[in-house]
Coordinates of C-alpha atoms and ligand atoms in Angstrom, one line a residue:
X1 CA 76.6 54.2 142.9
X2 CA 75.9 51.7 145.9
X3 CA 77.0 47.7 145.6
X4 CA 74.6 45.7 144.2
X5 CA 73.1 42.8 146.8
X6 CA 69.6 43.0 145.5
X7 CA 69.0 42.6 141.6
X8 CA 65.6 43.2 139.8
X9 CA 65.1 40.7 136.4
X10 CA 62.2 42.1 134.0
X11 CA 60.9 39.0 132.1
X12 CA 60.9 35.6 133.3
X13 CA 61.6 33.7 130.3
X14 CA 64.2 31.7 129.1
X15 CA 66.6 34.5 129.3
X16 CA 65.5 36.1 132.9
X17 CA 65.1 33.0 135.0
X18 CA 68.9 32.2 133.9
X19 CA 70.0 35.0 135.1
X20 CA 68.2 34.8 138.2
X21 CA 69.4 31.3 139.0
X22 CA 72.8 32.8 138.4
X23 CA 72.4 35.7 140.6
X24 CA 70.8 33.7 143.4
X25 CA 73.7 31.1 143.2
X26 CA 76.3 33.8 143.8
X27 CA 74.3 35.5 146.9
X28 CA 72.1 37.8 145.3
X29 CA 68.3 38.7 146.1
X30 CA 66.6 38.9 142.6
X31 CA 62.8 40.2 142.2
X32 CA 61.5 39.1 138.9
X33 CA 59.2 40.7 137.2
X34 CA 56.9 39.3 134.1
X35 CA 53.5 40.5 133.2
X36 CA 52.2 37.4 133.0
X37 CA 51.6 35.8 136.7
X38 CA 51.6 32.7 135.8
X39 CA 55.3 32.6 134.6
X40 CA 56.0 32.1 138.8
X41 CA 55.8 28.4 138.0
X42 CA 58.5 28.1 135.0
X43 CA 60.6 30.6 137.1
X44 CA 60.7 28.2 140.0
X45 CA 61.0 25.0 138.0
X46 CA 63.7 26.7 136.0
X47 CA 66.1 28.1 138.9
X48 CA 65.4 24.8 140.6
X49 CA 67.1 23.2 137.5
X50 CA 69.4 25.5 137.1
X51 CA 70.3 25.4 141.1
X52 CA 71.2 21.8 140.6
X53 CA 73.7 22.3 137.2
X54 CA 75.5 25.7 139.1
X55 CA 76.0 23.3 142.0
X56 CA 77.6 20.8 140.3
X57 CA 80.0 23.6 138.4
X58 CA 80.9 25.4 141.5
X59 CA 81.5 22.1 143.6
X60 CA 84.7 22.9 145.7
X61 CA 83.9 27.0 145.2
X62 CA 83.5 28.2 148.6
X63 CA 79.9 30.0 147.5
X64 CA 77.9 32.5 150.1
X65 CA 73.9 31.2 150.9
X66 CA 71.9 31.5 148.8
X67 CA 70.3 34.6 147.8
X68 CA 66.0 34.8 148.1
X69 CA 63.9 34.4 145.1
X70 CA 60.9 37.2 144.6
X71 CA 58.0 37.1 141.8
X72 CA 56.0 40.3 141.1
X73 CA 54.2 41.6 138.1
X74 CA 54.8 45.6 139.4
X75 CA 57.3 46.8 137.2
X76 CA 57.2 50.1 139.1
X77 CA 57.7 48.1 142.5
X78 CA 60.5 46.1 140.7
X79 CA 61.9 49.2 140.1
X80 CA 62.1 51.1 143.1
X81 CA 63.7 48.4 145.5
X82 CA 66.4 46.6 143.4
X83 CA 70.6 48.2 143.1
X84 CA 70.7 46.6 139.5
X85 CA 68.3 45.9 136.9
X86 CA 68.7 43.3 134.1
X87 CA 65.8 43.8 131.5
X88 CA 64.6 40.3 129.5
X89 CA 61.9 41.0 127.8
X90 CA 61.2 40.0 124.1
X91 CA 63.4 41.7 121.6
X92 CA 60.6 44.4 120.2
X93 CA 62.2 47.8 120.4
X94 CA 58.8 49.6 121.1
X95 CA 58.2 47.0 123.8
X96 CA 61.9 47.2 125.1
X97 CA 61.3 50.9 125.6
X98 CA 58.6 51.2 126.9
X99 CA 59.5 48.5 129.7
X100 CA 62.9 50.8 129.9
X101 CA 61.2 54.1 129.7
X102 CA 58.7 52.9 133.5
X103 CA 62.0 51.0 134.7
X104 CA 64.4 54.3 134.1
X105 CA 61.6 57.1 135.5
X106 CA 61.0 54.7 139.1
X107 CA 64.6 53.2 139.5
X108 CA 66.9 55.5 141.5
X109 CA 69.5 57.3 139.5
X110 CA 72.1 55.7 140.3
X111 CA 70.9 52.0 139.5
X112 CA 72.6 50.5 136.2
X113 CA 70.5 48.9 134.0
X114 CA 71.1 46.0 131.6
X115 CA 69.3 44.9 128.4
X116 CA 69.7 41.5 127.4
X117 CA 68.7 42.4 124.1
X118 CA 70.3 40.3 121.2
X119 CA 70.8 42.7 118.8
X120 CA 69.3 46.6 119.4
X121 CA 72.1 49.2 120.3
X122 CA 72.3 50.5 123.6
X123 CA 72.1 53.8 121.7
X124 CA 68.5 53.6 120.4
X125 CA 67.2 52.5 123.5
X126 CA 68.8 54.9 125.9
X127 CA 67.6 57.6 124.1
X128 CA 64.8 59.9 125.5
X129 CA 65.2 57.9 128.8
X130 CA 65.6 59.5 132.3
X131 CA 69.7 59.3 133.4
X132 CA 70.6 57.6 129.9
X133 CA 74.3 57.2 131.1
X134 CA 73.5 54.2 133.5
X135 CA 71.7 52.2 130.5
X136 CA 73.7 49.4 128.7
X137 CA 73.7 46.2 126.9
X138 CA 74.8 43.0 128.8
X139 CA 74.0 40.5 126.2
X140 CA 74.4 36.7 128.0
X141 CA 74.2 33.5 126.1
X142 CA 71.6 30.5 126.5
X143 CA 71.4 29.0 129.7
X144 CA 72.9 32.4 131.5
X145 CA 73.7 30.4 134.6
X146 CA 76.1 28.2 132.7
X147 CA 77.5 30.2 129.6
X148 CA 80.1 32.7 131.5
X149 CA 80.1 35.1 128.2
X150 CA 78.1 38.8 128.7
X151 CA 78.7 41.2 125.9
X152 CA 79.1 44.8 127.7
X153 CA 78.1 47.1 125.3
X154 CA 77.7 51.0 125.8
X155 CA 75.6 53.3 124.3
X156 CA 76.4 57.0 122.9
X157 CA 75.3 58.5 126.4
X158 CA 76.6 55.4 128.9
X159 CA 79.0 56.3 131.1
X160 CA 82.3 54.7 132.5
X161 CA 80.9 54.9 136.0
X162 CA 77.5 52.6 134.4
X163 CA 80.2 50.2 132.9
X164 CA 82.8 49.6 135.9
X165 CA 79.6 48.7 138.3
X166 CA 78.5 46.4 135.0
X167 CA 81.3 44.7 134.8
X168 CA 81.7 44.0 138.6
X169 CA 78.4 42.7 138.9
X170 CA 78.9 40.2 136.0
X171 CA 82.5 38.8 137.0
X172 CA 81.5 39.0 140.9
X173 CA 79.0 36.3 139.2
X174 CA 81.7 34.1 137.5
X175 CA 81.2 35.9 134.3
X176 CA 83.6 36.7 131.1
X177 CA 82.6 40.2 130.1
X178 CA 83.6 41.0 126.6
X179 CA 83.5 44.6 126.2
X180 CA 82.3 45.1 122.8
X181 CA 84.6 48.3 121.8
X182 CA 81.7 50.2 119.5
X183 CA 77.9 49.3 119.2
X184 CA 76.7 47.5 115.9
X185 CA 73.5 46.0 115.6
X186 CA 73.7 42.1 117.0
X187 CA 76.9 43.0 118.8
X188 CA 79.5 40.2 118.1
X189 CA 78.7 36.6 119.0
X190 CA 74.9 37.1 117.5
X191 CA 76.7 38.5 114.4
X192 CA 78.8 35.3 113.9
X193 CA 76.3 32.8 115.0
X194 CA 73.2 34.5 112.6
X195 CA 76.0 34.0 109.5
X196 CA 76.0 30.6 110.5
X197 CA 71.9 30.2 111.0
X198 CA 71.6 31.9 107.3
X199 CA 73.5 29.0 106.4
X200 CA 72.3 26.4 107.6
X201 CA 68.7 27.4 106.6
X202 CA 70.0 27.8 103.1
X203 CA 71.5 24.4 103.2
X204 CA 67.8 23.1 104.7
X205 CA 66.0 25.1 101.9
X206 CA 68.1 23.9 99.1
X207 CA 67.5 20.1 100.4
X208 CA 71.2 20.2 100.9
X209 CA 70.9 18.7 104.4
X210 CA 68.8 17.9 107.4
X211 CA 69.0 19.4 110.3
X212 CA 70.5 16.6 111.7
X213 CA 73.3 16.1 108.9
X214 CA 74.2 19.9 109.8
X215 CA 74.4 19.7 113.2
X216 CA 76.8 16.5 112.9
X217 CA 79.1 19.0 110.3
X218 CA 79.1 20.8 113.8
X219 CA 79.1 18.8 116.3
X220 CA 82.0 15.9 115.4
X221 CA 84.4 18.3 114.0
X222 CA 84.6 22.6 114.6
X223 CA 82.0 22.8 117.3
X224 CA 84.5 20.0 119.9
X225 CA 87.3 22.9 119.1
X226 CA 85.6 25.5 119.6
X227 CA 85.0 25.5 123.0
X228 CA 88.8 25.4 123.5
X229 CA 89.6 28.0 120.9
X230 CA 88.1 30.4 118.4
X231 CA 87.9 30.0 115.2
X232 CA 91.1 32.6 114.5
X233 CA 93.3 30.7 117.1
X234 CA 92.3 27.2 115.2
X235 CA 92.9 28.7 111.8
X236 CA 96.1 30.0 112.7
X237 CA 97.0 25.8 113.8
X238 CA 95.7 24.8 110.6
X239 CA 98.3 26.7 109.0
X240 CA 101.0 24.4 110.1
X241 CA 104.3 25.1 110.5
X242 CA 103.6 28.3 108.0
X243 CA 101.0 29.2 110.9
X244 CA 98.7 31.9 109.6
X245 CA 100.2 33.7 106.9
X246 CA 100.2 30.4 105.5
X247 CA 96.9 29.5 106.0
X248 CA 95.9 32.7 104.4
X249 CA 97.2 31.7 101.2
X250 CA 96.2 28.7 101.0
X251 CA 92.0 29.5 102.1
X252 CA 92.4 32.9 101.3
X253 CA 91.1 32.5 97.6
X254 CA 88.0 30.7 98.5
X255 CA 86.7 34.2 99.6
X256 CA 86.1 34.0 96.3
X257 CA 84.8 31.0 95.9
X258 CA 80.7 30.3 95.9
X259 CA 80.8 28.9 99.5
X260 CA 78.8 30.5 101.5
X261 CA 75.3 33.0 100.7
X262 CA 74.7 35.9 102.5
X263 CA 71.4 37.0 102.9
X264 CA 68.9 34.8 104.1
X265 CA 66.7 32.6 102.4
X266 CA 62.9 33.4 102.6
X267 CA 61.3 32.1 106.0
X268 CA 58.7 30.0 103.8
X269 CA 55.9 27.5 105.7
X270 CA 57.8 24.3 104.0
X271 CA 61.1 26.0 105.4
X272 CA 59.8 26.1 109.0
X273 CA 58.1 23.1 108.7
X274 CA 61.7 21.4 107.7
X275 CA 63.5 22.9 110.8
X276 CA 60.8 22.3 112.9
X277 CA 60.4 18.3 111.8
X278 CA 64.2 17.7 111.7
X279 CA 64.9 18.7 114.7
X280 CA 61.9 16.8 116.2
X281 CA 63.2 13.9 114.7
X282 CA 66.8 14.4 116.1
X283 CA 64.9 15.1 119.5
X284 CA 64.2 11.1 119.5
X285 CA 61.2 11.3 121.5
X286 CA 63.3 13.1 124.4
X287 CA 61.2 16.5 125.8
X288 CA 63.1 20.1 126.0
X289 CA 63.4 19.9 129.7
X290 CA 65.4 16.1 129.2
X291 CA 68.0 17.9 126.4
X292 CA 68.1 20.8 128.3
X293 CA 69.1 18.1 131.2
X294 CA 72.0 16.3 128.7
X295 CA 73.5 19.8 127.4
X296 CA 73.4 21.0 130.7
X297 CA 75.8 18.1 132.2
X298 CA 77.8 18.4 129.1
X299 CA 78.3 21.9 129.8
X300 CA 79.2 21.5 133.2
X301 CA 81.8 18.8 132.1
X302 CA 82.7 20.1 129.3
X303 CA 84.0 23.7 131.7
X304 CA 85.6 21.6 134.8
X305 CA 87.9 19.8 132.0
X306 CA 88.9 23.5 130.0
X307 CA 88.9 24.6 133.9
X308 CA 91.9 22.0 134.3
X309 CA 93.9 23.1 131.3
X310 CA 93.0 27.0 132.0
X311 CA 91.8 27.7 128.5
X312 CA 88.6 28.6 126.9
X313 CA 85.2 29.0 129.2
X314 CA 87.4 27.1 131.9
X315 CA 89.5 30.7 132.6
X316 CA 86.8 32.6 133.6
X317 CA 85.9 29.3 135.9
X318 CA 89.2 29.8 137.6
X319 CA 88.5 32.9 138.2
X320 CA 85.7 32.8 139.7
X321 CA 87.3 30.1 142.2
X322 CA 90.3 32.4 143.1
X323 CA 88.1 35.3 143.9
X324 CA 85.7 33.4 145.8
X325 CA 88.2 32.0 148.1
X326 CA 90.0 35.3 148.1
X327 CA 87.0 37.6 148.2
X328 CA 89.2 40.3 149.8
X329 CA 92.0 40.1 146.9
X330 CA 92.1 43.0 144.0
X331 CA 90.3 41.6 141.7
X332 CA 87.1 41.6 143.8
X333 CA 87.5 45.3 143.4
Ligands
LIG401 N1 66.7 33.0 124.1 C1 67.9 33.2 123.9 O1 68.7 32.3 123.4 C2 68.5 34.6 124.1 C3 69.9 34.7 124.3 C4 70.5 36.0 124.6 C5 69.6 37.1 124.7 N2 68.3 37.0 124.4 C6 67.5 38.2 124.6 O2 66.9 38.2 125.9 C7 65.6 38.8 125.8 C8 64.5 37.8 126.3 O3 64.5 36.7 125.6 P1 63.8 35.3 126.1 O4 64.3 34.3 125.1 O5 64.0 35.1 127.5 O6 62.3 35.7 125.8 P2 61.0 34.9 126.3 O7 59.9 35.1 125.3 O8 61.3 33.5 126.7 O9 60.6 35.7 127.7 C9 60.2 37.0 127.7 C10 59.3 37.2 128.9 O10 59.1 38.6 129.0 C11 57.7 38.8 129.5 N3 57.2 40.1 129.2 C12 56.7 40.5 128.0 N4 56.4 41.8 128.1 C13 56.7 42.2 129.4 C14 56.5 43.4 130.1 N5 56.0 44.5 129.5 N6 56.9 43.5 131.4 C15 57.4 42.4 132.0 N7 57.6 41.2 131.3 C16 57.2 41.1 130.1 C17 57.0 37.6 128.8 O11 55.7 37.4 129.5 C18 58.0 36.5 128.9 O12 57.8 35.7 130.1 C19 65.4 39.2 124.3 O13 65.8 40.5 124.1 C20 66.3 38.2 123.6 O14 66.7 38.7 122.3 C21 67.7 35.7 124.2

């Protein structure tokens, strides 16, 4: 399997122009693909947003030109001219598929391809699909240029081979790729963020909270530690001096305890409308592109400063820096 310079995106959402601004940052030709023509327009504005927030991370990264920027709606054509394909279309099995299934019989054999899919296992959509062994799951997180995580997930018929050139690609883009050892359905971070969102819409349906009382439960307290540690790291801390054996004892009971549901509470109209006004409310006025700006710059900071301690997010930063400016070194390789 060849080196990848030219990368194909199906989808030109949320999820496939991030990945194109980060491909085109690190060097990359990308030819995106979207069945709607007039996505072209978000494309650009979102890459030319994103271009300006990847700049500001990689200030003082010695980064190669910028890559060149395609739009097409020929899946086929897509598929035929690109060394790696990352597929972004809307999480619909039957849709995924059949957008893997045209990608899969045009694409050369020895071309990896990605879903970004949230939650289906490689497995069910590899099956039935010409050279099944170079099909995986590389799962990013919202924005994709900024968040360095990519779940690498394997099906039942991907090969090591499929995974290695995976797994260079997405590091050779400043990436941390956590390979997720066996396939379940919403891989891991989805898994621990959806027990979360069952939650919090129980909390909003039980007139518990608003929206913007739960996102302060997050946002002043565990979600300004977790983006230095995990939640197992922090437990074991809040142990004390007894560390996490300690801790154990001491939370392990409330297992027991009524704390938490967990299955989710019926999506009803006055459910939706509750998210959908609280947030609006929290919004103050400000459009998405404006908070997209703000969490943007506060991911940006929020990376250089874990960058200067070497911990969290900030690692795979360093990284990226070291093997830029030593893109001879081993672990280009
Ligand atoms: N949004 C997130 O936070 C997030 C995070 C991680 C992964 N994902 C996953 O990424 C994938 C894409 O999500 P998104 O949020 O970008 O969706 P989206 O709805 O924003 O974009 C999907 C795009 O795919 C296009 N499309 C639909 N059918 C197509 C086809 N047959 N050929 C080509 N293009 C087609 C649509 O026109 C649309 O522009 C999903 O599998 C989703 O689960 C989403």
């Amino acid at each position: 399997m060849k080196g990848v310079q030219t990368v194909g995106v199906v989808g030109a959402g949320v999820i496939g122009a991030g990945w194109a601004a980060r491909a085109l940052h690190c060097g990359l030709d990308v030819i995106v693909t979207d069945i709607n023509s007039g996505m072209e327009a978000w494309l650009n504005e979102t890459v030319d947003n994103a271009s300006k927030m990847l700049a500001k991370l990689t200030e003082g990264i010695p980064m190669p030109v910028r890559g060149s920027l395609e739009f097409t709606t020929d899946l086929a054509a897509m598929a035929r001219c690109t060394d790696f394909i990352q597929e972004c279309v809307p999480e619909n099995i039957e849709l995924k598929r059949s957008v893997l299934g045209t990608i899969s019989s045009r694409a050369a054999s020895d071309v990896v391809i990605a879903s970004s899919t949230s939650g289906f296992m490689p497995t069910d959509l590899q099956t039935g699909l010409d050279h099944p062994e170079r099909i995986l799951v590389g799962h990013p997180f919202n924005p994709v240029y900024l968040c360095p995580l990519v779940e690498l997930v394997g099906g039942r018929q991907t090969c090591n081979v499929a995974r290695g050139i995976a797994r260079k690609f997405y590091e050779g883009m400043g990436m941390h790729v956590l390979a997720v050892r066996r396939e379940v359905p919403g891989h891991i971070g989805d898994r621990l963020q959806e027990a979360m969102w069952r939650e919090i819409l129980h909390a909003l349906n039980d007139d518990i909270a608003t929206t913007s009382e739960l996102d302060e439960s997050i946002v002043y307290g565990p979600g300004l530690r977790w983006a230095a540690m995990g939640m197992n790291q922090l437990y074991m801390i809040s142990g004390g001096s007894g560390g996490a054996r300690h801790f154990m004892k001491q939370f392990g009971p409330a297992l027991d305890f009524p704390w938490c549901h967990m299955k989710a509470p019926e999506l009803t109209d006055e459910l939706i409308d509750r998210f959908v006004e609280g947030t609006a409310e929290q919004a103050g006025g400000r459009s998405i592109r404006e908070l997209e700006t703000i969490r943007d710059e506060c991911l940006v900071a929020l990376q250089r400063v874990l960058a200067s301690h070497d911990i969290g997010a900030g690692q795979a930063l360093n990284r990226f820096r070291e093997r830029m400016a030593n893109p001879n070194s081993k672990q280009q390789a």
